[in-house]
Amino acid sequence: REQQVVPVEVLAAVTREQFLRDVYPRRMPVVLKGMELGTCITKWTVDYLSNAEGSKEVKIHVSAVPQMNFLSKNFVYRTLPFDVFVRRAAEVKHKEYFLSEDEKYYLRSVGEDARKDIADIRKQFPILAEDIRIPEYFEKEQFFSSVFRISSAGLQLWTHYDVMDNFLIQVTGKKRVVLYSPRDAPYLYLSGTKSEVLDVDNPDLEKYPLFVKAKRYQCFLEAGDVLFIPALWFHNVISEEFGVALNVFWKHLPAESYDKTDTYGNKDPTAASRAIQILDRALKTLEELPEEYRDFYARRMVLRIQEKAYRNDYG
């Protein structure tokens, strides 16, 4: 029993007009090759990165195991000077370390105040920002954040979704990305925005038997590739080599739809949060009934939701 695997579509050098007319409306992930991304592709070596932004402190994730789990928090946060961090992240075995000599490092840039400010490479890494050209496929006022990322070789990030569209720009190194459609959410064992299934290649099917029903989309990113990840698509990212990337998120819903306190682009839209709270209250009310009644009326509620809210243009 294995998941159906579908390769993500790959397109070469797509103009803004082509993207907005032919690619974007389909709401499917696509790998864009041959994009004009600036000098970062050749310049961003370990030496250059270390020297460019110097010894300012950065907060990083450190994990003793390759698969990082945000639900059980199997990693620690540590602070290092940026130049020291870059060199360590590029090593396979470490002479200096926090947890073990083969620990993995991960930087996800944050704003000045992570609780209030969004990540913006122009503010946090201004020198590096000059080297990269972000594809301007959306209006300037739609821009939400630009998240600078550096990962050790072998690091795997948990499966999750974001509520905004984004480009994953792979500047150096190689990544494998596994994606799942929003419609396959029932098979992903969700806890909030994250899936409990960490190891998508060798899932525990006794614990997660429905996971095989999810259709798996997969792509391999090389330096210079850009992956379009539509909002609500689940993604699991495996760094096959030490690599540097930039995620650019933008708003495609009206600005007031988004949670004002969201600095990461992963808080559910305010209407969705309200709906879930109302549902939780409804389920609490059902607890006043005996089990067989509770079961019957819960099924009726599911049918009502399907009838009112499910799209009927796919299975």
mmCIF file of N, CA, C and O in Angstrom, residues 65-124:
data_model
loop_
_atom_site.group_PDB
_atom_site.id
_atom_site.type_symbol
_atom_site.label_atom_id
_atom_site.label_comp_id
_atom_site.label_asym_id
_atom_site.label_seq_id
_atom_site.Cartn_x
_atom_site.Cartn_y
_atom_site.Cartn_z
ATOM 1 N N VAL A 65 18.252 15.104 15.486
ATOM 2 C CA VAL A 65 17.756 14.147 14.482
ATOM 3 C C VAL A 65 17.370 14.906 13.216
ATOM 4 O O VAL A 65 17.037 16.093 13.269
ATOM 5 N N PRO A 66 17.396 14.238 12.040
ATOM 6 C CA PRO A 66 17.106 14.947 10.781
ATOM 7 C C PRO A 66 15.660 15.427 10.662
ATOM 8 O O PRO A 66 15.403 16.446 10.043
ATOM 9 N N GLN A 67 14.711 14.678 11.240
ATOM 10 C CA GLN A 67 13.298 15.044 11.075
ATOM 11 C C GLN A 67 12.845 15.937 12.220
ATOM 12 O O GLN A 67 12.659 15.482 13.345
ATOM 13 N N MET A 68 12.675 17.210 11.910
ATOM 14 C CA MET A 68 12.243 18.140 12.949
ATOM 15 C C MET A 68 10.731 18.087 13.110
ATOM 16 O O MET A 68 9.999 18.085 12.129
ATOM 17 N N ASN A 69 10.304 18.046 14.363
ATOM 18 C CA ASN A 69 8.886 17.892 14.675
ATOM 19 C C ASN A 69 8.419 19.091 15.481
ATOM 20 O O ASN A 69 8.827 19.266 16.626
ATOM 21 N N PHE A 70 7.565 19.922 14.871
ATOM 22 C CA PHE A 70 7.123 21.121 15.570
ATOM 23 C C PHE A 70 6.084 20.805 16.637
ATOM 24 O O PHE A 70 5.873 21.594 17.556
ATOM 25 N N LEU A 71 5.423 19.655 16.538
ATOM 26 C CA LEU A 71 4.395 19.304 17.518
ATOM 27 C C LEU A 71 5.021 18.853 18.839
ATOM 28 O O LEU A 71 4.607 19.265 19.904
ATOM 29 N N SER A 72 6.050 17.999 18.747
ATOM 30 C CA SER A 72 6.695 17.527 19.981
ATOM 31 C C SER A 72 7.902 18.389 20.345
ATOM 32 O O SER A 72 8.529 18.182 21.370
ATOM 33 N N LYS A 73 8.234 19.380 19.464
ATOM 34 C CA LYS A 73 9.385 20.268 19.699
ATOM 35 C C LYS A 73 10.650 19.462 20.012
ATOM 36 O O LYS A 73 11.228 19.576 21.092
ATOM 37 N N ASN A 74 11.064 18.612 19.055
ATOM 38 C CA ASN A 74 12.257 17.772 19.261
ATOM 39 C C ASN A 74 13.543 18.513 18.874
ATOM 40 O O ASN A 74 14.481 17.928 18.372
ATOM 41 N N PHE A 75 13.546 19.830 19.069
ATOM 42 C CA PHE A 75 14.715 20.639 18.758
ATOM 43 C C PHE A 75 14.843 21.707 19.830
ATOM 44 O O PHE A 75 13.938 21.897 20.653
ATOM 45 N N VAL A 76 15.970 22.392 19.837
ATOM 46 C CA VAL A 76 16.158 23.493 20.781
ATOM 47 C C VAL A 76 16.451 24.765 19.990
ATOM 48 O O VAL A 76 16.897 24.704 18.840
ATOM 49 N N TYR A 77 16.175 25.903 20.603
ATOM 50 C CA TYR A 77 16.541 27.185 20.003
ATOM 51 C C TYR A 77 17.871 27.635 20.597
ATOM 52 O O TYR A 77 18.069 27.547 21.814
ATOM 53 N N ARG A 78 18.759 28.067 19.737
ATOM 54 C CA ARG A 78 20.051 28.581 20.202
ATOM 55 C C ARG A 78 20.379 29.849 19.423
ATOM 56 O O ARG A 78 19.812 30.096 18.350
ATOM 57 N N THR A 79 21.310 30.622 19.918
ATOM 58 C CA THR A 79 21.740 31.846 19.243
ATOM 59 C C THR A 79 23.220 31.739 18.897
ATOM 60 O O THR A 79 24.021 31.287 19.716
ATOM 61 N N LEU A 80 23.544 32.120 17.664
ATOM 62 C CA LEU A 80 24.939 32.107 17.210
ATOM 63 C C LEU A 80 25.198 33.362 16.374
ATOM 64 O O LEU A 80 24.261 33.886 15.753
ATOM 65 N N PRO A 81 26.446 33.812 16.290
ATOM 66 C CA PRO A 81 26.765 34.839 15.301
ATOM 67 C C PRO A 81 26.499 34.263 13.905
ATOM 68 O O PRO A 81 26.778 33.083 13.659
ATOM 69 N N PHE A 82 25.967 35.086 12.994
ATOM 70 C CA PHE A 82 25.567 34.594 11.678
ATOM 71 C C PHE A 82 26.706 33.879 10.948
ATOM 72 O O PHE A 82 26.518 32.805 10.387
ATOM 73 N N ASP A 83 27.916 34.467 10.978
ATOM 74 C CA ASP A 83 29.029 33.844 10.243
ATOM 75 C C ASP A 83 29.389 32.470 10.810
ATOM 76 O O ASP A 83 29.671 31.528 10.063
ATOM 77 N N VAL A 84 29.322 32.340 12.130
ATOM 78 C CA VAL A 84 29.604 31.034 12.761
ATOM 79 C C VAL A 84 28.517 30.025 12.396
ATOM 80 O O VAL A 84 28.789 28.874 12.042
ATOM 81 N N PHE A 85 27.268 30.496 12.444
ATOM 82 C CA PHE A 85 26.142 29.615 12.100
ATOM 83 C C PHE A 85 26.266 29.070 10.671
ATOM 84 O O PHE A 85 26.088 27.873 10.436
ATOM 85 N N VAL A 86 26.558 29.948 9.701
ATOM 86 C CA VAL A 86 26.633 29.519 8.294
ATOM 87 C C VAL A 86 27.681 28.419 8.136
ATOM 88 O O VAL A 86 27.436 27.389 7.497
ATOM 89 N N ARG A 87 28.833 28.620 8.746
ATOM 90 C CA ARG A 87 29.909 27.615 8.611
ATOM 91 C C ARG A 87 29.512 26.298 9.269
ATOM 92 O O ARG A 87 29.761 25.225 8.734
ATOM 93 N N ARG A 88 28.864 26.384 10.418
ATOM 94 C CA ARG A 88 28.428 25.144 11.095
ATOM 95 C C ARG A 88 27.364 24.410 10.285
ATOM 96 O O ARG A 88 27.388 23.197 10.155
ATOM 97 N N ALA A 89 26.408 25.183 9.750
ATOM 98 C CA ALA A 89 25.315 24.554 8.987
ATOM 99 C C ALA A 89 25.850 23.844 7.744
ATOM 100 O O ALA A 89 25.274 22.858 7.286
ATOM 101 N N ALA A 90 26.964 24.341 7.211
ATOM 102 C CA ALA A 90 27.542 23.748 5.998
ATOM 103 C C ALA A 90 28.365 22.504 6.296
ATOM 104 O O ALA A 90 28.688 21.728 5.388
ATOM 105 N N GLU A 91 28.706 22.284 7.575
ATOM 106 C CA GLU A 91 29.494 21.095 7.954
ATOM 107 C C GLU A 91 28.601 19.868 8.084
ATOM 108 O O GLU A 91 27.410 19.996 8.369
ATOM 109 N N VAL A 92 29.173 18.691 7.914
ATOM 110 C CA VAL A 92 28.434 17.453 8.184
ATOM 111 C C VAL A 92 28.697 17.021 9.628
ATOM 112 O O VAL A 92 27.792 16.704 10.385
ATOM 113 N N LYS A 93 29.976 17.007 10.019
ATOM 114 C CA LYS A 93 30.357 16.698 11.407
ATOM 115 C C LYS A 93 30.884 17.982 12.047
ATOM 116 O O LYS A 93 31.617 18.741 11.422
ATOM 117 N N HIS A 94 30.514 18.203 13.296
ATOM 118 C CA HIS A 94 30.887 19.451 13.963
ATOM 119 C C HIS A 94 31.937 19.211 15.047
ATOM 120 O O HIS A 94 31.812 18.280 15.845
ATOM 121 N N LYS A 95 32.925 20.094 15.066
ATOM 122 C CA LYS A 95 33.878 20.069 16.192
ATOM 123 C C LYS A 95 33.257 20.762 17.406
ATOM 124 O O LYS A 95 33.435 20.357 18.541
ATOM 125 N N GLU A 96 32.526 21.820 17.121
ATOM 126 C CA GLU A 96 31.790 22.507 18.189
ATOM 127 C C GLU A 96 30.301 22.291 17.939
ATOM 128 O O GLU A 96 29.839 22.423 16.812
ATOM 129 N N TYR A 97 29.579 21.960 18.994
ATOM 130 C CA TYR A 97 28.149 21.668 18.822
ATOM 131 C C TYR A 97 27.402 21.860 20.129
ATOM 132 O O TYR A 97 28.007 22.014 21.196
ATOM 133 N N PHE A 98 26.060 21.851 20.037
ATOM 134 C CA PHE A 98 25.196 21.997 21.210
ATOM 135 C C PHE A 98 24.707 20.651 21.728
ATOM 136 O O PHE A 98 24.654 20.414 22.924
ATOM 137 N N LEU A 99 24.295 19.761 20.800
ATOM 138 C CA LEU A 99 23.655 18.491 21.185
ATOM 139 C C LEU A 99 24.476 17.279 20.778
ATOM 140 O O LEU A 99 24.648 16.350 21.552
ATOM 141 N N SER A 100 24.965 17.254 19.545
ATOM 142 C CA SER A 100 25.731 16.103 19.055
ATOM 143 C C SER A 100 26.568 16.536 17.857
ATOM 144 O O SER A 100 26.257 17.546 17.213
ATOM 145 N N GLU A 101 27.589 15.748 17.528
ATOM 146 C CA GLU A 101 28.499 16.184 16.462
ATOM 147 C C GLU A 101 27.869 16.141 15.072
ATOM 148 O O GLU A 101 28.381 16.737 14.131
ATOM 149 N N ASP A 102 26.715 15.440 14.936
ATOM 150 C CA ASP A 102 26.045 15.457 13.630
ATOM 151 C C ASP A 102 24.682 16.166 13.695
ATOM 152 O O ASP A 102 23.778 15.892 12.912
ATOM 153 N N GLU A 103 24.537 17.097 14.633
ATOM 154 C CA GLU A 103 23.277 17.846 14.760
ATOM 155 C C GLU A 103 23.000 18.676 13.498
ATOM 156 O O GLU A 103 23.909 18.999 12.729
ATOM 157 N N LYS A 104 21.704 18.974 13.307
ATOM 158 C CA LYS A 104 21.257 19.728 12.128
ATOM 159 C C LYS A 104 20.866 21.143 12.552
ATOM 160 O O LYS A 104 20.321 21.345 13.640
ATOM 161 N N TYR A 105 21.105 22.087 11.635
ATOM 162 C CA TYR A 105 20.790 23.487 11.910
ATOM 163 C C TYR A 105 19.758 24.007 10.910
ATOM 164 O O TYR A 105 19.739 23.605 9.754
ATOM 165 N N TYR A 106 18.952 24.944 11.404
ATOM 166 C CA TYR A 106 17.926 25.531 10.545
ATOM 167 C C TYR A 106 17.691 26.975 10.975
ATOM 168 O O TYR A 106 17.422 27.239 12.147
ATOM 169 N N LEU A 107 17.813 27.873 10.032
ATOM 170 C CA LEU A 107 17.486 29.279 10.270
ATOM 171 C C LEU A 107 16.236 29.629 9.495
ATOM 172 O O LEU A 107 16.160 29.396 8.289
ATOM 173 N N ARG A 108 15.270 30.185 10.201
ATOM 174 C CA ARG A 108 14.091 30.782 9.556
ATOM 175 C C ARG A 108 14.069 32.215 10.057
ATOM 176 O O ARG A 108 13.825 32.460 11.237
ATOM 177 N N SER A 109 14.368 33.164 9.175
ATOM 178 C CA SER A 109 14.498 34.542 9.640
ATOM 179 C C SER A 109 13.164 35.051 10.175
ATOM 180 O O SER A 109 12.087 34.653 9.712
ATOM 181 N N VAL A 110 13.241 35.922 11.163
ATOM 182 C CA VAL A 110 12.040 36.521 11.768
ATOM 183 C C VAL A 110 12.234 38.037 11.810
ATOM 184 O O VAL A 110 13.329 38.553 11.600
ATOM 185 N N GLY A 111 11.144 38.749 12.114
ATOM 186 C CA GLY A 111 11.217 40.198 12.218
ATOM 187 C C GLY A 111 11.964 40.628 13.476
ATOM 188 O O GLY A 111 12.324 39.790 14.315
ATOM 189 N N GLU A 112 12.171 41.947 13.613
ATOM 190 C CA GLU A 112 12.896 42.475 14.784
ATOM 191 C C GLU A 112 12.241 41.986 16.076
ATOM 192 O O GLU A 112 12.906 41.542 16.996
ATOM 193 N N ASP A 113 10.921 42.093 16.148
ATOM 194 C CA ASP A 113 10.157 41.506 17.250
ATOM 195 C C ASP A 113 9.316 40.400 16.606
ATOM 196 O O ASP A 113 8.353 40.681 15.892
ATOM 197 N N ALA A 114 9.711 39.147 16.860
ATOM 198 C CA ALA A 114 9.084 38.013 16.161
ATOM 199 C C ALA A 114 7.578 37.933 16.394
ATOM 200 O O ALA A 114 6.841 37.373 15.583
ATOM 201 N N ARG A 115 7.103 38.513 17.499
ATOM 202 C CA ARG A 115 5.663 38.452 17.789
ATOM 203 C C ARG A 115 4.881 39.505 17.004
ATOM 204 O O ARG A 115 3.690 39.358 16.791
ATOM 205 N N LYS A 116 5.583 40.591 16.601
ATOM 206 C CA LYS A 116 4.863 41.708 15.970
ATOM 207 C C LYS A 116 5.296 41.995 14.533
ATOM 208 O O LYS A 116 4.532 42.560 13.761
ATOM 209 N N ASP A 117 6.535 41.648 14.193
ATOM 210 C CA ASP A 117 7.081 42.051 12.894
ATOM 211 C C ASP A 117 7.262 40.856 11.967
ATOM 212 O O ASP A 117 7.684 39.790 12.396
ATOM 213 N N ILE A 118 6.988 41.085 10.693
ATOM 214 C CA ILE A 118 7.176 40.022 9.700
ATOM 215 C C ILE A 118 8.651 39.940 9.301
ATOM 216 O O ILE A 118 9.412 40.887 9.495
ATOM 217 N N ALA A 119 9.032 38.796 8.744
ATOM 218 C CA ALA A 119 10.382 38.639 8.207
ATOM 219 C C ALA A 119 10.457 39.378 6.875
ATOM 220 O O ALA A 119 9.563 39.248 6.040
ATOM 221 N N ASP A 120 11.510 40.154 6.691
ATOM 222 C CA ASP A 120 11.717 40.890 5.438
ATOM 223 C C ASP A 120 13.220 40.929 5.192
ATOM 224 O O ASP A 120 13.947 41.591 5.939
ATOM 225 N N ILE A 121 13.680 40.214 4.185
ATOM 226 C CA ILE A 121 15.124 40.104 3.938
ATOM 227 C C ILE A 121 15.763 41.492 3.786
ATOM 228 O O ILE A 121 16.919 41.697 4.161
ATOM 229 N N ARG A 122 14.997 42.470 3.284
ATOM 230 C CA ARG A 122 15.560 43.821 3.084
ATOM 231 C C ARG A 122 15.906 44.479 4.414
ATOM 232 O O ARG A 122 16.798 45.319 4.485
ATOM 233 N N LYS A 123 15.194 44.083 5.482
ATOM 234 C CA LYS A 123 15.467 44.666 6.804
ATOM 235 C C LYS A 123 16.457 43.817 7.594
ATOM 236 O O LYS A 123 17.355 44.350 8.252
ATOM 237 N N GLN A 124 16.286 42.480 7.579
ATOM 238 C CA GLN A 124 17.143 41.637 8.412
ATOM 239 C C GLN A 124 18.502 41.332 7.770
ATOM 240 O O GLN A 124 19.488 41.177 8.470
#
